[in-house]
Tab-separated table of C-alpha atoms in Angstrom:
chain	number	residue	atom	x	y	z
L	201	UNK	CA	-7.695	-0.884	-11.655
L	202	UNK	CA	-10.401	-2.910	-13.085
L	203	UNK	CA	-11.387	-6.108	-13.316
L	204	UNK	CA	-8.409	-7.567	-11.422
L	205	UNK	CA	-6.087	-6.045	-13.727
L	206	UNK	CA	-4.006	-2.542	-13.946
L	207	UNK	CA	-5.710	-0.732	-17.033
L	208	UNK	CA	-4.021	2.574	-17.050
L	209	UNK	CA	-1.241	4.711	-14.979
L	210	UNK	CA	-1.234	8.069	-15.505
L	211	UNK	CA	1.062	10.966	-13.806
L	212	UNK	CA	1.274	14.841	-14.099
L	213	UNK	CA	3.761	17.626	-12.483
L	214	UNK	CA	7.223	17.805	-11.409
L	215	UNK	CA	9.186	15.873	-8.958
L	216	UNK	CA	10.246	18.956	-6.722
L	217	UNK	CA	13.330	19.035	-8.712
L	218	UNK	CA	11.943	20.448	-11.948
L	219	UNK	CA	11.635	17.087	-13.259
L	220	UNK	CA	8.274	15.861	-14.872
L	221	UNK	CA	6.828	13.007	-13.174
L	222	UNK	CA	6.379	9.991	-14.793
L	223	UNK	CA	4.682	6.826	-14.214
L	224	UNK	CA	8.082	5.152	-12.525
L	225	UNK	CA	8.496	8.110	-9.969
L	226	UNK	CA	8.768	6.995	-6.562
L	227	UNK	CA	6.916	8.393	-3.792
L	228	UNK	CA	7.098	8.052	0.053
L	229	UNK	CA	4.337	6.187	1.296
L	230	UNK	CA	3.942	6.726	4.921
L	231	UNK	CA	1.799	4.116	6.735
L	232	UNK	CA	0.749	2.633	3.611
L	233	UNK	CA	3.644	0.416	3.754
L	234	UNK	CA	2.084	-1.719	5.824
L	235	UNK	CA	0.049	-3.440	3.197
L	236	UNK	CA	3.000	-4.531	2.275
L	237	UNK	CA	4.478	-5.755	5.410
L	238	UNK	CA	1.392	-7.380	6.088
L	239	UNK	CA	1.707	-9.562	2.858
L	240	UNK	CA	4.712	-10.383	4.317
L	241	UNK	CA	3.808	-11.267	7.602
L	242	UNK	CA	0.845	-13.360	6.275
L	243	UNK	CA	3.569	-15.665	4.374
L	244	UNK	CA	5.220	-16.204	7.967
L	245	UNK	CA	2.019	-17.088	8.874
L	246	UNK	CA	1.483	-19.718	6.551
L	247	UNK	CA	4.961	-20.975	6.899
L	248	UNK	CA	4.117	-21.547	10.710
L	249	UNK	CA	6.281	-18.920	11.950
L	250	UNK	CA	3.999	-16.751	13.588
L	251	UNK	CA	0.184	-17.334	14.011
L	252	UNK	CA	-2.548	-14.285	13.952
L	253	UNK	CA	-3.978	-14.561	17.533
L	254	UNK	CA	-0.692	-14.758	19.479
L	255	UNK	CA	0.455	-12.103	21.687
L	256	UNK	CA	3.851	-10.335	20.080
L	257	UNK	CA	4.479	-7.408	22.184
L	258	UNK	CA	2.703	-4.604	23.689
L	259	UNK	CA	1.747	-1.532	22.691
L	260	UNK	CA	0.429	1.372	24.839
L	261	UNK	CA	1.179	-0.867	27.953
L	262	UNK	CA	-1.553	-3.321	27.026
L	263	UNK	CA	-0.652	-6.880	24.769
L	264	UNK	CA	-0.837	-7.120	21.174
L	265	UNK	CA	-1.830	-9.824	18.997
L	266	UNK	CA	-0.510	-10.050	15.391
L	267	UNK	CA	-4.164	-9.827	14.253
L	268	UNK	CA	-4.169	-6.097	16.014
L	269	UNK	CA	-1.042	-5.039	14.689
L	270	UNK	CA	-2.199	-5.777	11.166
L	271	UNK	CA	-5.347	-4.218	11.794
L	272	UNK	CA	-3.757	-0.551	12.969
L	273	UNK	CA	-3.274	-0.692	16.769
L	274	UNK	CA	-1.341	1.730	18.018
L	275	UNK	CA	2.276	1.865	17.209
L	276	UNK	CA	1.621	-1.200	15.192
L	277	UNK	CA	3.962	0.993	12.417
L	278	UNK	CA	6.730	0.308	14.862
L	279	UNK	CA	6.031	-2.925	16.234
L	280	UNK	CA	5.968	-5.476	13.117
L	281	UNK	CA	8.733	-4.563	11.754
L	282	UNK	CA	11.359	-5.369	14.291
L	283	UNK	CA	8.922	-8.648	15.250
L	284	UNK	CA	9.656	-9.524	11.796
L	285	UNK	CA	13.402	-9.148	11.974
L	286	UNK	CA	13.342	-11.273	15.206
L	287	UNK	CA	11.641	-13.580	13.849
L	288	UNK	CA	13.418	-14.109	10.817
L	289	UNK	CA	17.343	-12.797	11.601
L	290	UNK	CA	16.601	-10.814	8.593
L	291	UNK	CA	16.927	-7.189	8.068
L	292	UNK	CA	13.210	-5.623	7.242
L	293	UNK	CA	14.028	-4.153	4.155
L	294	UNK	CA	15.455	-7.473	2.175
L	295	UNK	CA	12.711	-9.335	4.514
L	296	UNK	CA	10.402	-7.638	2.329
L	297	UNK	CA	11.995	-7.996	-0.938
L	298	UNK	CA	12.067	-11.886	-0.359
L	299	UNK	CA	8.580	-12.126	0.838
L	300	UNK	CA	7.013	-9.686	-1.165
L	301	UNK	CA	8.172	-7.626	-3.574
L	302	UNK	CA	10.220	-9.824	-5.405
L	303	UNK	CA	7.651	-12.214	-6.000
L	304	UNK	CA	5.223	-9.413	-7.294
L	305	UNK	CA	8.313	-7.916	-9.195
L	306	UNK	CA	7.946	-4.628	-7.886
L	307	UNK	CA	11.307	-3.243	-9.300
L	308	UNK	CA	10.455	0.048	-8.460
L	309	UNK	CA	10.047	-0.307	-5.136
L	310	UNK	CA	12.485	-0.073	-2.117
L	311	UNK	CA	12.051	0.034	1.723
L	312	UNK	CA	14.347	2.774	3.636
L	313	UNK	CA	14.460	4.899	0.411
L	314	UNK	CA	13.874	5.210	-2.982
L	315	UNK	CA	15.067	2.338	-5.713
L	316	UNK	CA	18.538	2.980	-7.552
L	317	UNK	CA	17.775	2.281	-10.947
L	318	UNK	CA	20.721	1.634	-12.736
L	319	UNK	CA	22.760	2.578	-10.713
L	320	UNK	CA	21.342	5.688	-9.736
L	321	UNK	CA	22.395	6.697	-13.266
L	322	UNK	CA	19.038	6.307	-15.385
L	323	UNK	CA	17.769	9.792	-13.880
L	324	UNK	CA	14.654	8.682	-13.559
L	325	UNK	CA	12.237	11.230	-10.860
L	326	UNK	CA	11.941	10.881	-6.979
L	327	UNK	CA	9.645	12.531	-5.378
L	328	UNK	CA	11.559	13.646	-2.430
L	329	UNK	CA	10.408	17.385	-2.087
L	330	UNK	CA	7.211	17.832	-0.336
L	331	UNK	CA	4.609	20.465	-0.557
L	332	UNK	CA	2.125	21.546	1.971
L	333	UNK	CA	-1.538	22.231	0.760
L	334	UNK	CA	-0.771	25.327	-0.689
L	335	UNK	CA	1.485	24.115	-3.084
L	336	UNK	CA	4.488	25.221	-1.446
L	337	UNK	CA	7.693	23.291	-1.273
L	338	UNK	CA	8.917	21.813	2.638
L	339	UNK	CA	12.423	22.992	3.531
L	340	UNK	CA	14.474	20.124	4.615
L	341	UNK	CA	15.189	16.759	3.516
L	342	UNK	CA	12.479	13.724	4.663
L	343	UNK	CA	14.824	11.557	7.674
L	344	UNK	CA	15.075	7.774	6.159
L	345	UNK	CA	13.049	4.934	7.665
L	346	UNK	CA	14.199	1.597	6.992
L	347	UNK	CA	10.251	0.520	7.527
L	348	UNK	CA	8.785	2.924	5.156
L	349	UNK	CA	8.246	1.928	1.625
L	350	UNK	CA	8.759	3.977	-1.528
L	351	UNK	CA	7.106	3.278	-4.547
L	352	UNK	CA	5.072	3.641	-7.786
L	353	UNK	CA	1.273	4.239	-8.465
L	354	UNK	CA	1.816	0.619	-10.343
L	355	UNK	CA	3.302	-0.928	-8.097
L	356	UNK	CA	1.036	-0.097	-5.421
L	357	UNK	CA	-1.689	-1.100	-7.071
L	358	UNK	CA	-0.077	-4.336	-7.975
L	359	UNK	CA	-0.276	-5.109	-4.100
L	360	UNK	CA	-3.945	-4.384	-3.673
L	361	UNK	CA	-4.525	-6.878	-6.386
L	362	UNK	CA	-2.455	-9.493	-5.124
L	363	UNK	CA	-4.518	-9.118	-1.715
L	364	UNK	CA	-8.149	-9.419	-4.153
L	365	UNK	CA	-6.009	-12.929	-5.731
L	366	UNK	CA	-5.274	-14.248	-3.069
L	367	UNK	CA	-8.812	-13.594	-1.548
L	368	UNK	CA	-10.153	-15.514	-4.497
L	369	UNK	CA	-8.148	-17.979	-4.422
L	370	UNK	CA	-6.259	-17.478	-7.990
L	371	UNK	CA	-3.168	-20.264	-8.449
L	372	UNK	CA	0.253	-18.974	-7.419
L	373	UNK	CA	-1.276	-16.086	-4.988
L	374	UNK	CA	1.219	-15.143	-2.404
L	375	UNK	CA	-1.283	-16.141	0.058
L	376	UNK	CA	-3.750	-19.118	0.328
L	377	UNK	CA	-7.649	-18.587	0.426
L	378	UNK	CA	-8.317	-19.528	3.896
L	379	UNK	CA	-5.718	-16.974	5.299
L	380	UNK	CA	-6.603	-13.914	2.737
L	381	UNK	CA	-10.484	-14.473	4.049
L	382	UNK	CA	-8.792	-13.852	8.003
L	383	UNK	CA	-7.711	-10.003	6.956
L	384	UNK	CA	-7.551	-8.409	10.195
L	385	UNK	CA	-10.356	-5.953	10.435
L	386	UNK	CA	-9.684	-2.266	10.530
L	387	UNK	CA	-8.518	-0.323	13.328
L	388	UNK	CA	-11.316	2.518	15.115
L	389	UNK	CA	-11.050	4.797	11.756
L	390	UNK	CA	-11.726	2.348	10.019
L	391	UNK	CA	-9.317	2.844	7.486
L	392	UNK	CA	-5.842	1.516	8.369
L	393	UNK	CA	-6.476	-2.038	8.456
L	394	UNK	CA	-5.633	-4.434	5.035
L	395	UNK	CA	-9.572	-5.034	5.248
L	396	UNK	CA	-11.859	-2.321	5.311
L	397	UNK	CA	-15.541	-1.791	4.868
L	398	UNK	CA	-17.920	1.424	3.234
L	399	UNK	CA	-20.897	1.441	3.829
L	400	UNK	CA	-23.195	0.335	1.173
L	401	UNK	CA	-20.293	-0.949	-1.110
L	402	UNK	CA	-18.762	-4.147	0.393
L	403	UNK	CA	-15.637	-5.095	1.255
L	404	UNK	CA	-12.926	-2.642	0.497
L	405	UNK	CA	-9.284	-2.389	0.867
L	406	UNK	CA	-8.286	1.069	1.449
L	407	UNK	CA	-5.756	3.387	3.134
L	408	UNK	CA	-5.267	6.652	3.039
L	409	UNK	CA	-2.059	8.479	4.332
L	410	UNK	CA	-1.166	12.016	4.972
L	411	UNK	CA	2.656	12.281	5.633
L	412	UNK	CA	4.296	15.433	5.688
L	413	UNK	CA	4.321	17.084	2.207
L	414	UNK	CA	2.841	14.035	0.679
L	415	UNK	CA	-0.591	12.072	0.263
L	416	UNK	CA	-1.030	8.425	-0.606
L	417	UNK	CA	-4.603	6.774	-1.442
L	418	UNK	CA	-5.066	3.598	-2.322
L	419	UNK	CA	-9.375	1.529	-2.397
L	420	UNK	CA	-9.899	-1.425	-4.107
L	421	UNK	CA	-13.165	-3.560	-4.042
L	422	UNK	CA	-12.002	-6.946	-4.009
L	423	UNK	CA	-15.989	-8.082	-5.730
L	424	UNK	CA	-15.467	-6.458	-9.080
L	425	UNK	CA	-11.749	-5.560	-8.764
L	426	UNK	CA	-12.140	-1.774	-9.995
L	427	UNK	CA	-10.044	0.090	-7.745
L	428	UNK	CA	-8.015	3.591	-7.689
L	429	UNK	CA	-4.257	4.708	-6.226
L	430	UNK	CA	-2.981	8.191	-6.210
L	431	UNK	CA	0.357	9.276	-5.121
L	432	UNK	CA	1.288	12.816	-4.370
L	433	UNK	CA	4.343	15.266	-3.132
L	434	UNK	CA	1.795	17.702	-2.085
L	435	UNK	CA	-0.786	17.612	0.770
L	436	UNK	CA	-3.394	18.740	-1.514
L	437	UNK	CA	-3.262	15.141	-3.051
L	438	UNK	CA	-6.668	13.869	-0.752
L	439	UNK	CA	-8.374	16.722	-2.439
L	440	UNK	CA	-7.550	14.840	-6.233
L	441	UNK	CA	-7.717	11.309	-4.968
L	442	UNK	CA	-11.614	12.836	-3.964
L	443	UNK	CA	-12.436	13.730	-7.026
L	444	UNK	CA	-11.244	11.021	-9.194
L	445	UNK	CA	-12.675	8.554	-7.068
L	446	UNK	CA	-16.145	10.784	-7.310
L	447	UNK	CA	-15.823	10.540	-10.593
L	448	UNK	CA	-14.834	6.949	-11.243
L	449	UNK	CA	-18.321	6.305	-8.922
L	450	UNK	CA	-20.269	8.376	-11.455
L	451	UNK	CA	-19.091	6.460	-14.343
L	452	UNK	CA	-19.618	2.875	-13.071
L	453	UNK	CA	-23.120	4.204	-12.063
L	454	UNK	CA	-23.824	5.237	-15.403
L	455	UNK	CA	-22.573	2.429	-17.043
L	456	UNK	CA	-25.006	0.385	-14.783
L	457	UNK	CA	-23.677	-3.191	-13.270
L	458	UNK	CA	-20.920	-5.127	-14.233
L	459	UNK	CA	-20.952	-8.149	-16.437
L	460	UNK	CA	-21.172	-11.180	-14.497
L	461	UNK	CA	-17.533	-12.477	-13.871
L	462	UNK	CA	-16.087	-9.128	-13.688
C-alpha cells in the first residue's frame, strides 16, 4: 500500500494442499477480524444504534463500553459479535457482508469459513493447513468460527484503507470524519486496537495475529498511506512480515520524504 492505494499483491508457496498460492488464496485471520467488525459496528454507530461510551456487557466481571471492546478488552473477540446480532436480529456473518464487505466488494472474503467461488468449483487455493515455525504441517482440521474472517492479502488491505478514507474524510467513506477521528485507542499491547501508535512514526493502524499454524500482519500509516499486509499458513510468517516491513522502512528512508499530498 501506498499512497492510499493498493500498488502490488504478491504471493509465494503452496496452500498445504500442494497447490501454489496465489493472490486470491484465503487465509484465516484470527483476531484480525475485528477490523472488520469494527467497521461494522462504527456504521451502527452512526445509524444511532449503538453509541461508543455505553456499557454493552461485561467482560472479566467488570462493564464494558463499546469503545473498550473495539479497543481489545478482554474477550472483546467474543463479546461484539453476539452484541451485534442482538442488536440487529441479524446473523454476524451476513451482518458483516451488509455493513462491510459488500460495500468494499470484498468478494473474497467470508466470515465462518472460506468464500465458495463458483461454486466451490473454480479450484481456486485455501489455506486451511497450518504449519508451526518449523515449517511443519498441523494435524487436524482448524474448528469453524462464525466470527472469524477469512480472506485475501487484497482484501485486507482494502479495509485498512477504507479506515485511512474515512479518517480523511474522502466522499462515500463507510464512515464519516468525526467518527473515524474517535478510533478507540489500543488495548495494554498496544497493538489490538483499530488505532495504534509507534513511537516516532504517528498514527498507525496495525495488528498482528498469531493463530495456530498461521500469522496475519497488517500496519498502515494513515499520514502518507504506505502500508504493508502479510498473510501466512505458517507461524514463521512474523519472521517475513519483519523483514519486509524492515525493508520497506529502508527504502522510504532512502528515498527521503514524500511529496507533499502523498
Amino acid at each position: 500500500m501506498e499512497g492510499g492505494g493498493l500498488v502490488a499483491v504478491e504471493a509465494a508457496g503452496t496452500d498445504g494442499a500442494g497447490r501454489p498460492v496465489t493472490p486470491r488464496t484465503a487465509f484465516p485471520v484470527g483476531t484480525l477480524s475485528r477490523h472488520v467488525a469494527a467497521l461494522g459496528a462504527l456504521r451502527l454507530v452512526e445509524e444511532g444504534l449503538l453509541a461508543l461510551d455505553a456499557e454493552v456487557g461485561r467482560g472479566g466481571g467488570t462493564p464494558v463500553t463499546l469503545a473498550g471492546l473495539l479497543g481489545g478488552a478482554e474477550d472483546g473477540a467474543a463479546l461484539l459479535p453476539a452484541l451485534l446480532e442482538d442488536v440487529t436480529g441479524e446473523e454476524f456473518g451476513p451482518l458483516m457482508r451488509r455493513l462491510v464487505l459488500g460495500p468494499l466488494r470484498l468478494d473474497d472474503s467470508r466470515f465462518g469459513g472460506p468464500p465458495a467461488r463458483a461454486g466451490g468449483r473454480s479450484g481456486a487455493a485455501v489455506a486451511r493447513t497450518g504449519h508451526d515455525a518449523d515449517g511443519r504441517a498441523l494435524d487436524g482440521p482448524r474448528v469453524a468460527d462464525p466470527a472469524e474472517l477469512w480472506t485475501t492479502a487484497a482484501d485486507l488491505a482494502e479495509v485498512a484503507l477504507e479506515f485511512r478514507r474515512s479518517l480523511f474524510g474522502a466522499p462515500l467513506a463507510l464512515l464519516g470524519r468525526d467518527l473515524a477521528a474517535r478510533l478507540p485507542s489500543p488495548g495494554p499491547d498496544g497493538r489490538h486496537g483499530p488505532a495504534a501508535t509507534a513511537p516516532g512514526t504517528g498514527p498507525v493502524l496495525r495488528h498482528e495475529a498469531a493463530l495456530p499454524g498461521h500469522y496475519a500482519g497488517s500496519v498502515l500509516h494513515p499520514h502518507d498511506g504506505q502500508g504493508l499486509v502479510v498473510l501466512a499458513n505458517g507461524r514463521a510468517g512474523d519472521r517475513v512480515a519483519g523483514e519486509i516491513e524492515a525493508r520497506l522502512r529502508d527504502a522510504r528512508r532512502k528515498a527521503g520524504p514524500a511529496p507533499e499530498g502523498r
